[in-house]
Every structure is written in structure tokens, then in C-alpha cells.
Amino acid sequence: MLIPRKISYRSYKTSIGEYKLYELMRFNIKRKRTLKIASLMIAPEKVVERQADPRNEHIYYVVDGMGRIEFLNSDEKPFHIEPYSLVYIPYAIKHRIVNEGLSLLHLLDIILTEF
């Protein structure tokens, strides 16, 4: 079992939602890549908009709660998520995560960054 040496915590309040982000791990891979694992918690009935970043791709794993992921610069239909769902978001895709439930939506956000 890996235990992180340092866990960073940030709480965000935006005009369209509020969420908490805990960075759990960060690994450097082959000089030009970083793998980050974060815990993302979205308040009930809130929306979090993630920017399109040409360097980041995301894999979301739903731990608890229900919601949907909307793709804002793509023709993809919204994807409904529930516990144990796994969703891949490619580079440069702007998306929104909506908590449709009455409890926290808890996701693990696995981010691969190229720099």
C-alpha cells in the first residue's frame, strides 16, 4: 500500500459550483510526464466545470454518489455516472461534472500531464 508523504488540499468556490480537491499522489514519468491522483468531492446539486487543457487527460472513477459528465466542446451525449463508473476524458476536452444527488459526489481524478 502506498502512503503519500504530503497531501495537499484545496477548496474551490466558483460561480457555478463548489468542490474540494485533495491531491493524493504525484509521480514523474519519463521526464516529460506527470501522473497525479486526486480525490474530487462535489457538493450536492452543484456543477464543476473543468477547462480544456491540451496537456491533461483525465480518468474519473466514481467512488460514491450519482451525477453526469457533460462534454462542452464535443458532440458526445452526457454520460451518467454512479459508483464504480470509469470515464476517460481525452486531451483538450472541456467538460462539466454535475452532482445530481442529495449527497456528495466523490470521484478519483487520475490526471496524466505532458509538459
mmCIF file of N, CA and C in Angstrom:
data_model
loop_
_atom_site.group_PDB
_atom_site.id
_atom_site.type_symbol
_atom_site.label_atom_id
_atom_site.label_comp_id
_atom_site.label_asym_id
_atom_site.label_seq_id
_atom_site.Cartn_x
_atom_site.Cartn_y
_atom_site.Cartn_z
ATOM 1 N N MET A 1 0.838 -1.175 0.000
ATOM 2 C CA MET A 1 0.000 0.000 0.000
ATOM 3 C C MET A 1 0.886 1.242 0.000
ATOM 4 N N LEU A 2 0.586 2.183 -0.865
ATOM 5 C CA LEU A 2 1.337 3.426 -0.927
ATOM 6 C C LEU A 2 0.699 4.465 -0.022
ATOM 7 N N ILE A 3 1.511 5.104 0.786
ATOM 8 C CA ILE A 3 1.022 6.168 1.656
ATOM 9 C C ILE A 3 1.698 7.458 1.212
ATOM 10 N N PRO A 4 0.917 8.471 0.836
ATOM 11 C CA PRO A 4 1.534 9.706 0.359
ATOM 12 C C PRO A 4 2.290 10.425 1.464
ATOM 13 N N ARG A 5 3.402 11.036 1.098
ATOM 14 C CA ARG A 5 4.180 11.804 2.064
ATOM 15 C C ARG A 5 3.480 13.113 2.403
ATOM 16 N N LYS A 6 2.889 13.719 1.389
ATOM 17 C CA LYS A 6 2.246 15.007 1.599
ATOM 18 C C LYS A 6 0.930 15.017 0.832
ATOM 19 N N ILE A 7 -0.101 15.426 1.486
ATOM 20 C CA ILE A 7 -1.401 15.540 0.828
ATOM 21 C C ILE A 7 -1.761 17.017 0.810
ATOM 22 N N SER A 8 -1.998 17.539 -0.375
ATOM 23 C CA SER A 8 -2.414 18.937 -0.455
ATOM 24 C C SER A 8 -3.928 18.988 -0.578
ATOM 25 N N TYR A 9 -4.501 20.060 -0.079
ATOM 26 C CA TYR A 9 -5.949 20.195 -0.047
ATOM 27 C C TYR A 9 -6.309 21.586 -0.545
ATOM 28 N N ARG A 10 -7.286 21.641 -1.414
ATOM 29 C CA ARG A 10 -7.783 22.925 -1.882
ATOM 30 C C ARG A 10 -9.302 22.866 -1.933
ATOM 31 N N SER A 11 -9.933 23.936 -1.518
ATOM 32 C CA SER A 11 -11.386 24.035 -1.600
ATOM 33 C C SER A 11 -11.702 25.163 -2.571
ATOM 34 N N TYR A 12 -12.567 24.887 -3.521
ATOM 35 C CA TYR A 12 -12.889 25.863 -4.553
ATOM 36 C C TYR A 12 -14.352 26.248 -4.462
ATOM 37 N N LYS A 13 -14.622 27.527 -4.604
ATOM 38 C CA LYS A 13 -15.990 28.000 -4.750
ATOM 39 C C LYS A 13 -16.010 28.822 -6.030
ATOM 40 N N THR A 14 -16.802 28.387 -6.969
ATOM 41 C CA THR A 14 -16.913 29.097 -8.236
ATOM 42 C C THR A 14 -18.343 29.585 -8.383
ATOM 43 N N SER A 15 -18.597 30.345 -9.428
ATOM 44 C CA SER A 15 -19.939 30.899 -9.630
ATOM 45 C C SER A 15 -20.971 29.814 -9.908
ATOM 46 N N ILE A 16 -20.530 28.659 -10.415
ATOM 47 C CA ILE A 16 -21.496 27.618 -10.766
ATOM 48 C C ILE A 16 -21.405 26.391 -9.867
ATOM 49 N N GLY A 17 -20.541 26.405 -8.879
ATOM 50 C CA GLY A 17 -20.459 25.219 -8.029
ATOM 51 C C GLY A 17 -19.353 25.332 -7.008
ATOM 52 N N GLU A 18 -19.298 24.339 -6.165
ATOM 53 C CA GLU A 18 -18.217 24.297 -5.193
ATOM 54 C C GLU A 18 -17.775 22.855 -5.036
ATOM 55 N N TYR A 19 -16.483 22.698 -4.818
ATOM 56 C CA TYR A 19 -15.945 21.353 -4.686
ATOM 57 C C TYR A 19 -14.649 21.394 -3.901
ATOM 58 N N LYS A 20 -14.225 20.225 -3.436
ATOM 59 C CA LYS A 20 -12.956 20.090 -2.724
ATOM 60 C C LYS A 20 -12.072 19.146 -3.508
ATOM 61 N N LEU A 21 -10.797 19.470 -3.572
ATOM 62 C CA LEU A 21 -9.840 18.667 -4.317
ATOM 63 C C LEU A 21 -8.667 18.337 -3.404
ATOM 64 N N TYR A 22 -8.415 17.055 -3.216
ATOM 65 C CA TYR A 22 -7.286 16.580 -2.413
ATOM 66 C C TYR A 22 -6.304 15.888 -3.351
ATOM 67 N N GLU A 23 -5.095 16.392 -3.441
ATOM 68 C CA GLU A 23 -4.090 15.702 -4.254
ATOM 69 C C GLU A 23 -3.473 14.608 -3.390
ATOM 70 N N LEU A 24 -3.608 13.364 -3.821
ATOM 71 C CA LEU A 24 -3.152 12.229 -3.024
ATOM 72 C C LEU A 24 -1.744 11.785 -3.390
ATOM 73 N N MET A 25 -1.437 11.744 -4.670
ATOM 74 C CA MET A 25 -0.126 11.270 -5.139
ATOM 75 C C MET A 25 0.296 12.059 -6.371
ATOM 76 N N ARG A 26 1.612 12.121 -6.574
ATOM 77 C CA ARG A 26 2.155 12.708 -7.798
ATOM 78 C C ARG A 26 3.431 11.950 -8.144
ATOM 79 N N PHE A 27 3.496 11.451 -9.389
ATOM 80 C CA PHE A 27 4.658 10.705 -9.858
ATOM 81 C C PHE A 27 5.178 11.335 -11.143
ATOM 82 N N ASN A 28 6.489 11.405 -11.282
ATOM 83 C CA ASN A 28 7.085 11.819 -12.550
ATOM 84 C C ASN A 28 7.369 10.577 -13.375
ATOM 85 N N ILE A 29 6.991 10.646 -14.654
ATOM 86 C CA ILE A 29 7.166 9.515 -15.553
ATOM 87 C C ILE A 29 7.990 9.974 -16.751
ATOM 88 N N LYS A 30 9.151 9.413 -16.935
ATOM 89 C CA LYS A 30 9.992 9.668 -18.111
ATOM 90 C C LYS A 30 10.197 11.152 -18.416
ATOM 91 N N ARG A 31 10.581 11.933 -17.465
ATOM 92 C CA ARG A 31 10.962 13.334 -17.609
ATOM 93 C C ARG A 31 9.855 14.282 -18.052
ATOM 94 N N LYS A 32 9.023 13.901 -19.011
ATOM 95 C CA LYS A 32 8.065 14.845 -19.575
ATOM 96 C C LYS A 32 6.613 14.534 -19.236
ATOM 97 N N ARG A 33 6.378 13.645 -18.314
ATOM 98 C CA ARG A 33 5.013 13.299 -17.931
ATOM 99 C C ARG A 33 4.891 13.246 -16.414
ATOM 100 N N THR A 34 3.718 13.617 -15.945
ATOM 101 C CA THR A 34 3.399 13.517 -14.524
ATOM 102 C C THR A 34 2.057 12.821 -14.385
ATOM 103 N N LEU A 35 1.975 11.909 -13.442
ATOM 104 C CA LEU A 35 0.724 11.236 -13.123
ATOM 105 C C LEU A 35 0.294 11.717 -11.746
ATOM 106 N N LYS A 36 -0.908 12.303 -11.669
ATOM 107 C CA LYS A 36 -1.442 12.783 -10.398
ATOM 108 C C LYS A 36 -2.722 12.024 -10.085
ATOM 109 N N ILE A 37 -2.917 11.738 -8.825
ATOM 110 C CA ILE A 37 -4.152 11.119 -8.368
ATOM 111 C C ILE A 37 -4.747 12.063 -7.334
ATOM 112 N N ALA A 38 -5.985 12.480 -7.588
ATOM 113 C CA ALA A 38 -6.651 13.420 -6.697
ATOM 114 C C ALA A 38 -8.032 12.900 -6.337
ATOM 115 N N SER A 39 -8.497 13.313 -5.184
ATOM 116 C CA SER A 39 -9.847 12.996 -4.736
ATOM 117 C C SER A 39 -10.685 14.254 -4.920
ATOM 118 N N LEU A 40 -11.763 14.149 -5.675
ATOM 119 C CA LEU A 40 -12.612 15.289 -6.006
ATOM 120 C C LEU A 40 -13.978 15.073 -5.370
ATOM 121 N N MET A 41 -14.420 16.029 -4.543
ATOM 122 C CA MET A 41 -15.719 15.918 -3.879
ATOM 123 C C MET A 41 -16.573 17.121 -4.248
ATOM 124 N N ILE A 42 -17.734 16.833 -4.835
ATOM 125 C CA ILE A 42 -18.624 17.881 -5.323
ATOM 126 C C ILE A 42 -19.878 17.896 -4.451
ATOM 127 N N ALA A 43 -20.246 19.079 -3.993
ATOM 128 C CA ALA A 43 -21.409 19.236 -3.118
ATOM 129 C C ALA A 43 -22.699 18.851 -3.848
ATOM 130 N N PRO A 44 -23.727 18.462 -3.092
ATOM 131 C CA PRO A 44 -24.997 18.071 -3.708
ATOM 132 C C PRO A 44 -25.583 19.169 -4.596
ATOM 133 N N GLU A 45 -26.104 18.750 -5.739
ATOM 134 C CA GLU A 45 -26.767 19.614 -6.710
ATOM 135 C C GLU A 45 -25.875 20.750 -7.209
ATOM 136 N N LYS A 46 -24.562 20.547 -7.233
ATOM 137 C CA LYS A 46 -23.626 21.559 -7.724
ATOM 138 C C LYS A 46 -22.993 21.093 -9.023
ATOM 139 N N VAL A 47 -22.376 22.051 -9.723
ATOM 140 C CA VAL A 47 -21.755 21.800 -11.025
ATOM 141 C C VAL A 47 -20.312 22.276 -10.967
ATOM 142 N N VAL A 48 -19.404 21.485 -11.521
ATOM 143 C CA VAL A 48 -17.996 21.877 -11.618
ATOM 144 C C VAL A 48 -17.597 21.817 -13.082
ATOM 145 N N GLU A 49 -17.102 22.930 -13.584
ATOM 146 C CA GLU A 49 -16.670 22.990 -14.982
ATOM 147 C C GLU A 49 -15.152 22.869 -15.029
ATOM 148 N N ARG A 50 -14.658 21.920 -15.806
ATOM 149 C CA ARG A 50 -13.215 21.712 -15.947
ATOM 150 C C ARG A 50 -12.787 22.257 -17.302
ATOM 151 N N GLN A 51 -11.735 23.025 -17.315
ATOM 152 C CA GLN A 51 -11.254 23.660 -18.539
ATOM 153 C C GLN A 51 -10.615 22.660 -19.491
ATOM 154 N N ALA A 52 -10.631 23.001 -20.760
ATOM 155 C CA ALA A 52 -9.967 22.181 -21.776
ATOM 156 C C ALA A 52 -8.478 22.495 -21.721
ATOM 157 N N ASP A 53 -7.683 21.545 -21.316
ATOM 158 C CA ASP A 53 -6.237 21.734 -21.226
ATOM 159 C C ASP A 53 -5.569 20.806 -22.227
ATOM 160 N N PRO A 54 -4.813 21.348 -23.173
ATOM 161 C CA PRO A 54 -4.190 20.499 -24.189
ATOM 162 C C PRO A 54 -3.103 19.579 -23.639
ATOM 163 N N ARG A 55 -2.757 19.723 -22.352
ATOM 164 C CA ARG A 55 -1.716 18.880 -21.766
ATOM 165 C C ARG A 55 -2.252 17.798 -20.840
ATOM 166 N N ASN A 56 -3.523 17.872 -20.460
ATOM 167 C CA ASN A 56 -4.068 16.939 -19.467
ATOM 168 C C ASN A 56 -5.112 16.008 -20.053
ATOM 169 N N GLU A 57 -5.026 14.737 -19.671
ATOM 170 C CA GLU A 57 -6.127 13.810 -19.910
ATOM 171 C C GLU A 57 -6.540 13.265 -18.550
ATOM 172 N N HIS A 58 -7.836 12.992 -18.396
ATOM 173 C CA HIS A 58 -8.388 12.587 -17.108
ATOM 174 C C HIS A 58 -9.026 11.212 -17.207
ATOM 175 N N ILE A 59 -8.933 10.477 -16.114
ATOM 176 C CA ILE A 59 -9.733 9.271 -15.915
ATOM 177 C C ILE A 59 -10.444 9.488 -14.584
ATOM 178 N N TYR A 60 -11.770 9.460 -14.625
ATOM 179 C CA TYR A 60 -12.566 9.619 -13.413
ATOM 180 C C TYR A 60 -13.094 8.263 -12.981
ATOM 181 N N TYR A 61 -12.933 7.965 -11.699
ATOM 182 C CA TYR A 61 -13.508 6.762 -11.105
ATOM 183 C C TYR A 61 -14.466 7.227 -10.018
ATOM 184 N N VAL A 62 -15.718 6.818 -10.110
ATOM 185 C CA VAL A 62 -16.734 7.271 -9.158
ATOM 186 C C VAL A 62 -16.712 6.369 -7.924
ATOM 187 N N VAL A 63 -16.434 6.977 -6.780
ATOM 188 C CA VAL A 63 -16.404 6.257 -5.509
ATOM 189 C C VAL A 63 -17.800 6.225 -4.890
ATOM 190 N N ASP A 64 -18.473 7.375 -4.897
ATOM 191 C CA ASP A 64 -19.789 7.460 -4.268
ATOM 192 C C ASP A 64 -20.585 8.598 -4.894
ATOM 193 N N GLY A 65 -21.897 8.448 -4.944
ATOM 194 C CA GLY A 65 -22.778 9.487 -5.458
ATOM 195 C C GLY A 65 -23.207 9.223 -6.891
ATOM 196 N N MET A 66 -24.086 10.101 -7.375
ATOM 197 C CA MET A 66 -24.605 9.974 -8.737
ATOM 198 C C MET A 66 -24.554 11.331 -9.420
ATOM 199 N N GLY A 67 -24.362 11.300 -10.732
ATOM 200 C CA GLY A 67 -24.314 12.548 -11.475
ATOM 201 C C GLY A 67 -24.168 12.295 -12.957
ATOM 202 N N ARG A 68 -23.629 13.298 -13.645
ATOM 203 C CA ARG A 68 -23.385 13.148 -15.076
ATOM 204 C C ARG A 68 -22.190 14.007 -15.477
ATOM 205 N N ILE A 69 -21.575 13.616 -16.576
ATOM 206 C CA ILE A 69 -20.485 14.385 -17.167
ATOM 207 C C ILE A 69 -20.968 14.871 -18.520
ATOM 208 N N GLU A 70 -20.879 16.183 -18.739
ATOM 209 C CA GLU A 70 -21.288 16.793 -20.000
ATOM 210 C C GLU A 70 -20.037 17.259 -20.732
ATOM 211 N N PHE A 71 -19.983 16.995 -22.022
ATOM 212 C CA PHE A 71 -18.847 17.386 -22.854
ATOM 213 C C PHE A 71 -19.225 18.670 -23.578
ATOM 214 N N LEU A 72 -18.488 19.762 -23.344
ATOM 215 C CA LEU A 72 -18.900 21.077 -23.819
ATOM 216 C C LEU A 72 -18.386 21.432 -25.205
ATOM 217 N N ASN A 73 -17.262 20.876 -25.640
ATOM 218 C CA ASN A 73 -16.755 21.190 -26.977
ATOM 219 C C ASN A 73 -16.713 19.929 -27.831
ATOM 220 N N SER A 74 -17.749 19.123 -27.700
ATOM 221 C CA SER A 74 -17.810 17.849 -28.401
ATOM 222 C C SER A 74 -19.274 17.510 -28.666
ATOM 223 N N ASP A 75 -19.508 16.606 -29.601
ATOM 224 C CA ASP A 75 -20.869 16.174 -29.913
ATOM 225 C C ASP A 75 -21.318 15.000 -29.048
ATOM 226 N N GLU A 76 -20.497 14.599 -28.104
ATOM 227 C CA GLU A 76 -20.831 13.470 -27.234
ATOM 228 C C GLU A 76 -22.046 13.796 -26.367
ATOM 229 N N LYS A 77 -22.879 12.802 -26.133
ATOM 230 C CA LYS A 77 -24.031 12.960 -25.247
ATOM 231 C C LYS A 77 -23.549 12.914 -23.795
ATOM 232 N N PRO A 78 -24.314 13.522 -22.863
ATOM 233 C CA PRO A 78 -23.930 13.444 -21.439
ATOM 234 C C PRO A 78 -23.823 11.991 -20.993
ATOM 235 N N PHE A 79 -22.883 11.744 -20.099
ATOM 236 C CA PHE A 79 -22.626 10.395 -19.608
ATOM 237 C C PHE A 79 -23.040 10.335 -18.146
ATOM 238 N N HIS A 80 -24.010 9.495 -17.814
ATOM 239 C CA HIS A 80 -24.465 9.363 -16.429
ATOM 240 C C HIS A 80 -23.486 8.485 -15.651
ATOM 241 N N ILE A 81 -23.170 8.931 -14.431
ATOM 242 C CA ILE A 81 -22.189 8.220 -13.615
ATOM 243 C C ILE A 81 -22.808 7.810 -12.285
ATOM 244 N N GLU A 82 -22.317 6.707 -11.768
ATOM 245 C CA GLU A 82 -22.740 6.156 -10.482
ATOM 246 C C GLU A 82 -21.538 5.428 -9.900
ATOM 247 N N PRO A 83 -21.619 4.933 -8.665
ATOM 248 C CA PRO A 83 -20.458 4.247 -8.093
ATOM 249 C C PRO A 83 -19.911 3.151 -9.007
ATOM 250 N N TYR A 84 -18.606 3.077 -9.080
ATOM 251 C CA TYR A 84 -17.817 2.135 -9.887
ATOM 252 C C TYR A 84 -17.760 2.505 -11.363
ATOM 253 N N SER A 85 -18.330 3.644 -11.772
ATOM 254 C CA SER A 85 -18.198 4.090 -13.167
ATOM 255 C C SER A 85 -16.770 4.559 -13.402
ATOM 256 N N LEU A 86 -16.299 4.363 -14.617
ATOM 257 C CA LEU A 86 -14.965 4.790 -15.026
ATOM 258 C C LEU A 86 -15.124 5.553 -16.333
ATOM 259 N N VAL A 87 -14.628 6.800 -16.382
ATOM 260 C CA VAL A 87 -14.809 7.653 -17.558
ATOM 261 C C VAL A 87 -13.456 8.221 -17.967
ATOM 262 N N TYR A 88 -13.137 8.112 -19.255
ATOM 263 C CA TYR A 88 -11.895 8.669 -19.804
ATOM 264 C C TYR A 88 -12.218 9.965 -20.541
ATOM 265 N N ILE A 89 -11.473 11.034 -20.241
ATOM 266 C CA ILE A 89 -11.621 12.321 -20.917
ATOM 267 C C ILE A 89 -10.299 12.611 -21.620
ATOM 268 N N PRO A 90 -10.282 12.636 -22.964
ATOM 269 C CA PRO A 90 -9.039 12.888 -23.703
ATOM 270 C C PRO A 90 -8.525 14.321 -23.523
ATOM 271 N N TYR A 91 -7.341 14.569 -24.067
ATOM 272 C CA TYR A 91 -6.743 15.903 -24.060
ATOM 273 C C TYR A 91 -7.704 16.924 -24.662
ATOM 274 N N ALA A 92 -7.683 18.143 -24.127
ATOM 275 C CA ALA A 92 -8.354 19.314 -24.697
ATOM 276 C C ALA A 92 -9.870 19.192 -24.815
ATOM 277 N N ILE A 93 -10.491 18.430 -23.950
ATOM 278 C CA ILE A 93 -11.952 18.330 -23.945
ATOM 279 C C ILE A 93 -12.480 19.079 -22.719
ATOM 280 N N LYS A 94 -13.210 20.162 -22.971
ATOM 281 C CA LYS A 94 -13.826 20.911 -21.885
ATOM 282 C C LYS A 94 -15.048 20.127 -21.431
ATOM 283 N N HIS A 95 -15.186 19.958 -20.123
ATOM 284 C CA HIS A 95 -16.294 19.161 -19.618
ATOM 285 C C HIS A 95 -16.797 19.710 -18.289
ATOM 286 N N ARG A 96 -17.972 19.254 -17.940
ATOM 287 C CA ARG A 96 -18.652 19.700 -16.731
ATOM 288 C C ARG A 96 -19.115 18.460 -15.975
ATOM 289 N N ILE A 97 -18.928 18.479 -14.654
ATOM 290 C CA ILE A 97 -19.386 17.375 -13.805
ATOM 291 C C ILE A 97 -20.535 17.902 -12.960
ATOM 292 N N VAL A 98 -21.674 17.227 -13.034
ATOM 293 C CA VAL A 98 -22.885 17.657 -12.340
ATOM 294 C C VAL A 98 -23.235 16.623 -11.272
ATOM 295 N N ASN A 99 -23.380 17.071 -10.038
ATOM 296 C CA ASN A 99 -23.840 16.195 -8.963
ATOM 297 C C ASN A 99 -25.361 16.249 -8.959
ATOM 298 N N GLU A 100 -25.999 15.157 -9.348
ATOM 299 C CA GLU A 100 -27.459 15.106 -9.424
ATOM 300 C C GLU A 100 -28.096 14.568 -8.148
ATOM 301 N N GLY A 101 -27.289 14.185 -7.190
ATOM 302 C CA GLY A 101 -27.812 13.567 -5.976
ATOM 303 C C GLY A 101 -27.946 14.535 -4.816
ATOM 304 N N LEU A 102 -28.351 13.992 -3.684
ATOM 305 C CA LEU A 102 -28.504 14.771 -2.459
ATOM 306 C C LEU A 102 -27.335 14.561 -1.502
ATOM 307 N N SER A 103 -26.335 13.788 -1.921
ATOM 308 C CA SER A 103 -25.132 13.570 -1.114
ATOM 309 C C SER A 103 -23.911 13.946 -1.952
ATOM 310 N N LEU A 104 -22.741 13.950 -1.319
ATOM 311 C CA LEU A 104 -21.505 14.283 -2.037
ATOM 312 C C LEU A 104 -21.272 13.335 -3.204
ATOM 313 N N LEU A 105 -20.777 13.882 -4.308
ATOM 314 C CA LEU A 105 -20.301 13.072 -5.430
ATOM 315 C C LEU A 105 -18.791 12.983 -5.253
ATOM 316 N N HIS A 106 -18.277 11.787 -5.007
ATOM 317 C CA HIS A 106 -16.852 11.583 -4.734
ATOM 318 C C HIS A 106 -16.236 10.831 -5.904
ATOM 319 N N LEU A 107 -15.233 11.455 -6.537
ATOM 320 C CA LEU A 107 -14.537 10.846 -7.662
ATOM 321 C C LEU A 107 -13.042 10.813 -7.391
ATOM 322 N N LEU A 108 -12.371 9.807 -7.919
ATOM 323 C CA LEU A 108 -10.915 9.835 -8.007
ATOM 324 C C LEU A 108 -10.589 10.372 -9.386
ATOM 325 N N ASP A 109 -9.759 11.395 -9.446
ATOM 326 C CA ASP A 109 -9.360 12.026 -10.705
ATOM 327 C C ASP A 109 -7.908 11.636 -10.960
ATOM 328 N N ILE A 110 -7.695 10.812 -11.964
ATOM 329 C CA ILE A 110 -6.348 10.379 -12.347
ATOM 330 C C ILE A 110 -5.960 11.216 -13.554
ATOM 331 N N ILE A 111 -4.917 12.031 -13.404
ATOM 332 C CA ILE A 111 -4.552 13.019 -14.415
ATOM 333 C C ILE A 111 -3.165 12.703 -14.954
ATOM 334 N N LEU A 112 -3.065 12.561 -16.262
ATOM 335 C CA LEU A 112 -1.775 12.401 -16.920
ATOM 336 C C LEU A 112 -1.465 13.712 -17.623
ATOM 337 N N THR A 113 -0.360 14.345 -17.236
ATOM 338 C CA THR A 113 0.029 15.638 -17.786
ATOM 339 C C THR A 113 1.309 15.490 -18.584
ATOM 340 N N GLU A 114 1.322 16.073 -19.776
ATOM 341 C CA GLU A 114 2.545 16.152 -20.584
ATOM 342 C C GLU A 114 3.006 17.593 -20.573
ATOM 343 N N PHE A 115 4.297 17.805 -20.353
ATOM 344 C CA PHE A 115 4.817 19.174 -20.344
ATOM 345 C C PHE A 115 6.096 19.270 -21.111
#
